Amino acid sequence: MKKTSAIDGAYRYFIESLICPEDPCLYLSPVPKGKKHGGELVPSNADFSSSVSVRIARQWARRLASELTVSSGKRGGQQVGRAFERIVARFVDQSFSALKAARPGVWKLYGLNEVPDISHFCQYAHLGELERVLGDNRELKASLGGGHIIKPDIILSRSPYPDDELEALTGTAVSEGAKRAILRQDCNPKEILHAGISVKWTIRSDRAQNARSEALNLIRNRKDRMPHIVVVTAEPAPGRIGSLALGTGDIDCVYHIALDALLEAVESVDAGDAYDHLRMMVDGRRLKDIRDLPYDLIV
């Protein structure tokens, strides 16, 4: 008998939550009169001002759900964004938990309104002290600048082990010379930041820049190992996805919430080289489906 996938089960619930009539992220709303496509119903992740975005979003939404809630107007961006963060956090929690046997440890997921200061984690503990020093010295703050404390929308952390648990798990004694290993609780009492997840319902130029800035801050301000740095999005336009996905060095990968449906949608509309552009990102391992994310986080 073929085994059922816990990841697929979590994903089905994820999609159901996105289109839930009581609090939908993905819904249909009319474009304001006087604007392009005025009066037409378009999906909530489409950019009204872009015909390509509207056409792709329509085809994509049809592949996700046979029927979507119709709203009298578009919900506020922050309202949708916060709801999307909660839904993504729940999916990551459920799907990663299903794979924990492949990566034993004490893991914790921080989601909306729960993410502590970045200095809570061992790689960035020094930033808390830096912020305190800068706060007490205006002249120094003016010279060095502030804003060093940054935090992703969702964080996955791992707790260090007490030596007795580490020895029981590995079957060997802890090395007396390993005096600075962050996996040892005796050396490091703070949680280890394993992954930082930036959640963007859509990607506009300012949001793309914000995500890159967050990633670069995590890279440049850390001590010790670098966490996974990823972006999750529902953006329908390949060009805008490419503004984050293309290139290497700052973001591990961009994860789309329904990549197969997006590939089919883009191929079905006349959007110039958009399909080839999308395919290039997928083949180049710069764009994946959100169901790939828990497996990649296990690494």
Short mmCIF file of C-alpha atoms in Angstrom, two decimals:
data_model
loop_
_atom_site.label_atom_id
_atom_site.label_comp_id
_atom_site.label_asym_id
_atom_site.label_seq_id
_atom_site.Cartn_x
_atom_site.Cartn_y
_atom_site.Cartn_z
CA MET A 1 0.00 0.00 0.00
CA LYS A 2 1.30 3.43 -0.94
CA LYS A 3 2.04 5.63 2.05
CA THR A 4 0.28 8.96 2.38
CA SER A 5 2.39 12.11 2.56
CA ALA A 6 2.17 14.26 5.67
CA ILE A 7 3.58 17.13 3.60
CA ASP A 8 0.78 16.82 1.06
CA GLY A 9 -1.76 16.75 3.88
CA ALA A 10 -0.31 19.93 5.37
CA TYR A 11 -0.30 21.51 1.91
CA ARG A 12 -3.98 20.75 1.32
CA TYR A 13 -4.80 22.46 4.60
CA PHE A 14 -2.51 25.34 3.58
CA ILE A 15 -4.46 25.93 0.34
CA GLU A 16 -7.80 25.57 2.13
CA SER A 17 -6.69 28.22 4.61
CA LEU A 18 -5.67 30.61 1.81
CA ILE A 19 -9.14 30.53 0.24
CA CYS A 20 -11.18 30.20 3.46
CA PRO A 21 -14.27 32.44 2.95
CA GLU A 22 -14.13 33.81 6.52
CA ASP A 23 -10.62 35.26 6.17
CA PRO A 24 -9.24 34.65 2.66
CA CYS A 25 -5.85 35.72 1.35
CA LEU A 26 -6.76 34.60 -2.15
CA TYR A 27 -10.11 36.00 -3.30
CA LEU A 28 -11.68 37.95 -6.17
CA SER A 29 -12.34 41.68 -6.04
CA PRO A 30 -13.45 44.25 -8.63
CA VAL A 31 -10.92 46.63 -10.13
CA PRO A 32 -11.94 50.24 -9.30
CA LYS A 33 -13.82 52.05 -12.06
CA GLY A 34 -11.67 54.26 -14.22
CA LYS A 35 -8.66 51.96 -13.96
CA LYS A 36 -7.45 49.36 -16.42
CA HIS A 37 -9.73 46.31 -16.16
CA GLY A 38 -12.17 48.56 -14.25
CA GLY A 39 -15.14 46.61 -12.88
CA GLU A 40 -13.63 43.20 -13.66
CA LEU A 41 -13.07 40.62 -10.94
CA VAL A 42 -9.41 39.74 -10.49
CA PRO A 43 -7.50 37.59 -7.97
CA SER A 44 -6.12 39.37 -4.92
CA ASN A 45 -2.48 38.64 -5.81
CA ALA A 46 -2.75 40.33 -9.23
CA ASP A 47 -1.44 43.81 -9.99
CA PHE A 48 -4.42 45.71 -11.43
CA SER A 49 -2.12 47.89 -13.53
CA SER A 50 -0.50 44.95 -15.34
CA SER A 51 -2.44 42.96 -17.94
CA VAL A 52 0.14 40.16 -17.78
CA SER A 53 -0.16 39.93 -14.00
CA VAL A 54 -3.97 39.84 -14.19
CA ARG A 55 -4.06 37.16 -16.90
CA ILE A 56 -1.53 34.92 -15.18
CA ALA A 57 -3.19 35.33 -11.77
CA ARG A 58 -6.59 34.37 -13.20
CA GLN A 59 -5.27 31.19 -14.81
CA TRP A 60 -3.27 30.34 -11.70
CA ALA A 61 -6.22 30.86 -9.33
CA ARG A 62 -8.47 28.65 -11.47
CA ARG A 63 -6.00 25.81 -11.03
CA LEU A 64 -6.00 26.21 -7.26
CA ALA A 65 -9.73 26.49 -6.61
CA SER A 66 -12.93 26.00 -8.59
CA GLU A 67 -14.53 28.87 -6.71
CA LEU A 68 -13.15 31.86 -4.82
CA THR A 69 -14.80 34.28 -2.42
CA VAL A 70 -15.85 37.57 -4.05
CA SER A 71 -15.08 40.66 -2.00
CA SER A 72 -16.58 44.11 -2.58
CA GLY A 73 -13.13 45.63 -2.36
CA LYS A 74 -9.48 44.77 -1.96
CA ARG A 75 -8.36 44.09 1.61
CA GLY A 76 -5.49 46.09 3.04
CA GLY A 77 -2.03 44.84 2.17
CA GLN A 78 -0.99 44.53 5.81
CA GLN A 79 -4.14 42.59 6.68
CA VAL A 80 -3.54 40.05 3.91
CA GLY A 81 0.18 39.96 4.64
CA ARG A 82 -0.31 39.14 8.30
CA ALA A 83 -2.87 36.43 7.51
CA PHE A 84 -0.48 34.97 4.91
CA GLU A 85 2.36 34.90 7.45
CA ARG A 86 0.22 32.94 9.90
CA ILE A 87 -0.78 30.40 7.24
CA VAL A 88 2.81 29.94 6.03
CA ALA A 89 4.07 29.60 9.62
CA ARG A 90 1.51 26.88 10.31
CA PHE A 91 2.49 24.99 7.13
CA VAL A 92 6.20 25.16 7.98
CA ASP A 93 5.49 23.97 11.52
CA GLN A 94 3.33 21.03 10.39
CA SER A 95 5.53 19.96 7.48
CA PHE A 96 8.88 20.33 9.24
CA SER A 97 7.55 18.44 12.28
CA ALA A 98 6.70 15.53 9.98
CA LEU A 99 10.36 15.28 8.93
CA LYS A 100 12.07 15.79 12.29
CA ALA A 101 13.18 12.16 12.47
CA ALA A 102 15.64 12.96 9.67
CA ARG A 103 17.17 15.76 11.79
CA PRO A 104 16.85 15.01 15.52
CA GLY A 105 16.88 17.96 17.87
CA VAL A 106 14.79 20.40 19.88
CA TRP A 107 13.29 22.76 17.32
CA LYS A 108 11.12 25.84 17.76
CA LEU A 109 9.19 27.89 15.22
CA TYR A 110 8.58 31.57 15.81
CA GLY A 111 5.79 33.10 13.74
CA LEU A 112 3.70 36.24 13.67
CA ASN A 113 3.95 38.40 16.81
CA GLU A 114 6.18 35.80 18.44
CA VAL A 115 9.53 36.52 16.81
CA PRO A 116 11.98 37.75 19.49
CA ASP A 117 14.81 40.17 18.88
CA ILE A 118 17.49 38.69 16.66
CA SER A 119 19.91 38.96 19.61
CA HIS A 120 17.95 36.09 21.21
CA PHE A 121 19.91 33.72 18.94
CA CYS A 122 23.55 32.81 19.39
CA GLN A 123 24.81 34.02 15.99
CA TYR A 124 23.43 37.50 16.68
CA ALA A 125 23.72 37.81 20.48
CA HIS A 126 26.40 40.49 20.10
CA LEU A 127 23.93 42.78 18.33
CA GLY A 128 21.93 43.24 21.52
CA GLU A 129 25.00 44.57 23.30
CA LEU A 130 25.87 46.75 20.30
CA GLU A 131 22.37 48.23 20.30
CA ARG A 132 22.64 48.95 24.02
CA VAL A 133 25.99 50.70 23.60
CA LEU A 134 24.73 52.77 20.67
CA GLY A 135 21.62 53.70 22.61
CA ASP A 136 23.76 55.09 25.44
CA ASN A 137 26.09 57.04 23.15
CA ARG A 138 24.46 59.39 20.62
CA GLU A 139 27.79 60.42 19.12
CA LEU A 140 28.81 56.83 18.50
CA LYS A 141 25.36 56.03 17.09
CA ALA A 142 25.64 58.97 14.68
CA SER A 143 29.01 57.65 13.50
CA LEU A 144 28.11 53.97 13.17
CA GLY A 145 24.38 54.21 12.52
CA GLY A 146 21.63 52.17 14.14
CA GLY A 147 19.13 49.63 12.90
CA HIS A 148 21.40 46.62 13.32
CA ILE A 149 18.67 44.50 14.90
CA ILE A 150 16.65 42.84 12.16
CA LYS A 151 14.42 39.79 12.23
CA PRO A 152 12.68 37.70 9.55
CA ASP A 153 8.91 37.12 9.51
CA ILE A 154 9.32 33.48 10.57
CA ILE A 155 12.26 31.91 12.38
CA LEU A 156 13.14 28.25 12.88
CA SER A 157 15.59 27.68 15.71
CA ARG A 158 17.38 24.75 17.30
CA SER A 159 18.33 24.43 20.97
CA PRO A 160 21.83 23.33 21.99
CA TYR A 161 22.23 20.00 23.80
CA PRO A 162 23.27 19.39 27.40
CA ASP A 163 26.38 17.19 27.32
CA ASP A 164 24.62 14.15 28.78
CA GLU A 165 21.93 14.24 26.08
CA LEU A 166 24.52 14.73 23.35
CA GLU A 167 26.51 11.75 24.63
CA ALA A 168 23.39 9.58 24.85
CA LEU A 169 22.41 10.54 21.31
CA THR A 170 25.83 10.00 19.73
CA GLY A 171 27.10 7.13 21.87
CA THR A 172 30.42 8.87 22.48
CA ALA A 173 31.80 11.27 25.08
CA VAL A 174 31.92 14.99 24.34
CA SER A 175 35.42 16.10 23.40
CA GLU A 176 37.23 18.01 26.14
CA GLY A 177 38.71 20.23 23.45
CA ALA A 178 35.32 21.31 22.06
CA LYS A 179 35.04 24.36 24.30
CA ARG A 180 33.30 26.72 21.86
CA ALA A 181 30.88 24.47 19.93
CA ILE A 182 27.48 26.13 19.64
CA LEU A 183 25.72 22.73 19.78
CA ARG A 184 26.93 22.31 23.39
CA GLN A 185 24.71 24.02 25.95
CA ASP A 186 27.71 24.42 28.26
CA CYS A 187 29.39 26.55 25.58
CA ASN A 188 26.30 28.27 24.21
CA PRO A 189 23.10 28.73 26.23
CA LYS A 190 21.25 30.50 23.40
CA GLU A 191 19.11 29.03 20.63
CA ILE A 192 20.71 28.58 17.21
CA LEU A 193 18.97 30.40 14.37
CA HIS A 194 18.51 27.65 11.78
CA ALA A 195 16.34 29.46 9.19
CA GLY A 196 14.96 32.91 8.52
CA ILE A 197 11.85 32.97 6.31
CA SER A 198 10.66 36.18 4.66
CA VAL A 199 6.99 36.03 3.63
CA LYS A 200 5.76 38.22 0.75
CA TRP A 201 2.20 37.79 -0.57
CA THR A 202 3.28 39.70 -3.67
CA ILE A 203 6.59 41.18 -4.79
CA ARG A 204 6.86 44.81 -5.79
CA SER A 205 10.19 46.62 -6.19
CA ASP A 206 10.20 47.96 -2.61
CA ARG A 207 9.35 44.56 -1.14
CA ALA A 208 12.07 42.87 -3.18
CA GLN A 209 14.60 45.39 -1.90
CA ASN A 210 13.42 44.89 1.69
CA ALA A 211 13.82 41.11 1.41
CA ARG A 212 17.34 41.47 0.01
CA SER A 213 18.28 43.96 2.74
CA GLU A 214 17.00 41.57 5.41
CA ALA A 215 19.03 38.73 3.89
CA LEU A 216 22.22 40.78 3.66
CA ASN A 217 21.81 41.91 7.27
CA LEU A 218 21.54 38.29 8.41
CA ILE A 219 24.65 37.39 6.42
CA ARG A 220 26.86 40.34 7.35
CA ASN A 221 25.94 40.72 11.01
CA ARG A 222 26.26 37.10 12.10
CA LYS A 223 28.97 35.33 14.05
CA ASP A 224 29.35 31.59 13.45
CA ARG A 225 27.20 29.63 10.98
CA MET A 226 24.82 31.25 8.53
CA PRO A 227 21.13 30.28 8.73
CA HIS A 228 18.98 29.30 5.78
CA ILE A 229 17.60 32.51 4.25
CA VAL A 230 14.51 32.00 2.07
CA VAL A 231 11.50 33.87 0.69
CA VAL A 232 7.95 32.50 0.32
CA THR A 233 5.59 34.27 -2.10
CA ALA A 234 2.34 34.07 -4.07
CA GLU A 235 3.50 36.57 -6.72
CA PRO A 236 2.13 35.63 -10.18
CA ALA A 237 4.47 37.67 -12.42
CA PRO A 238 7.72 35.87 -13.38
CA GLY A 239 9.57 39.16 -13.84
CA ARG A 240 8.87 40.21 -10.29
CA ILE A 241 9.76 36.79 -8.91
CA GLY A 242 13.02 37.10 -10.82
CA SER A 243 13.84 40.35 -9.01
CA LEU A 244 14.45 38.18 -5.94
CA ALA A 245 15.19 34.73 -7.34
CA LEU A 246 17.86 35.60 -9.88
CA GLY A 247 21.44 35.87 -8.71
CA THR A 248 23.16 34.08 -5.85
CA GLY A 249 24.80 34.99 -2.58
CA ASP A 250 22.05 36.52 -0.45
CA ILE A 251 18.89 34.37 -0.63
CA ASP A 252 19.04 30.56 -0.69
CA CYS A 253 15.94 30.24 -2.84
CA VAL A 254 12.46 31.66 -3.49
CA TYR A 255 9.56 29.27 -2.77
CA HIS A 256 6.24 29.78 -4.56
CA ILE A 257 3.05 28.58 -2.89
CA ALA A 258 1.82 26.80 -6.05
CA LEU A 259 4.65 26.52 -8.55
CA ASP A 260 3.21 23.82 -10.81
CA ALA A 261 -0.01 25.80 -11.20
CA LEU A 262 2.04 28.91 -11.97
CA LEU A 263 4.05 27.12 -14.67
CA GLU A 264 0.83 25.93 -16.31
CA ALA A 265 -0.77 29.36 -16.00
CA VAL A 266 2.15 31.24 -17.54
CA GLU A 267 2.40 28.72 -20.38
CA SER A 268 -1.32 29.14 -21.13
CA VAL A 269 -1.24 32.92 -21.62
CA ASP A 270 0.49 35.00 -24.26
CA ALA A 271 3.12 36.65 -22.08
CA GLY A 272 6.17 36.88 -24.33
CA ASP A 273 9.21 35.18 -22.84
CA ALA A 274 7.66 34.95 -19.35
CA TYR A 275 7.45 31.14 -19.46
CA ASP A 276 11.08 30.76 -20.52
CA HIS A 277 12.06 33.21 -17.78
CA LEU A 278 10.16 31.17 -15.20
CA ARG A 279 11.58 27.89 -16.46
CA MET A 280 15.10 29.29 -16.23
CA MET A 281 14.60 30.08 -12.55
CA VAL A 282 13.18 26.63 -11.84
CA ASP A 283 15.88 24.77 -13.79
CA GLY A 284 18.54 26.95 -12.16
CA ARG A 285 17.30 25.98 -8.67
CA ARG A 286 16.45 29.57 -7.81
CA LEU A 287 12.68 28.93 -7.61
CA LYS A 288 10.95 25.97 -5.96
CA ASP A 289 7.53 24.95 -4.66
CA ILE A 290 6.71 25.53 -1.00
CA ARG A 291 6.45 21.74 -0.57
CA ASP A 292 10.20 21.59 -1.22
CA LEU A 293 10.84 23.93 1.71
CA PRO A 294 10.56 21.50 4.66
CA TYR A 295 12.91 19.05 2.95
CA ASP A 296 15.44 21.82 2.28
CA LEU A 297 15.20 23.05 5.88
CA ILE A 298 16.15 19.60 7.14
CA VAL A 299 19.57 19.97 5.45
#
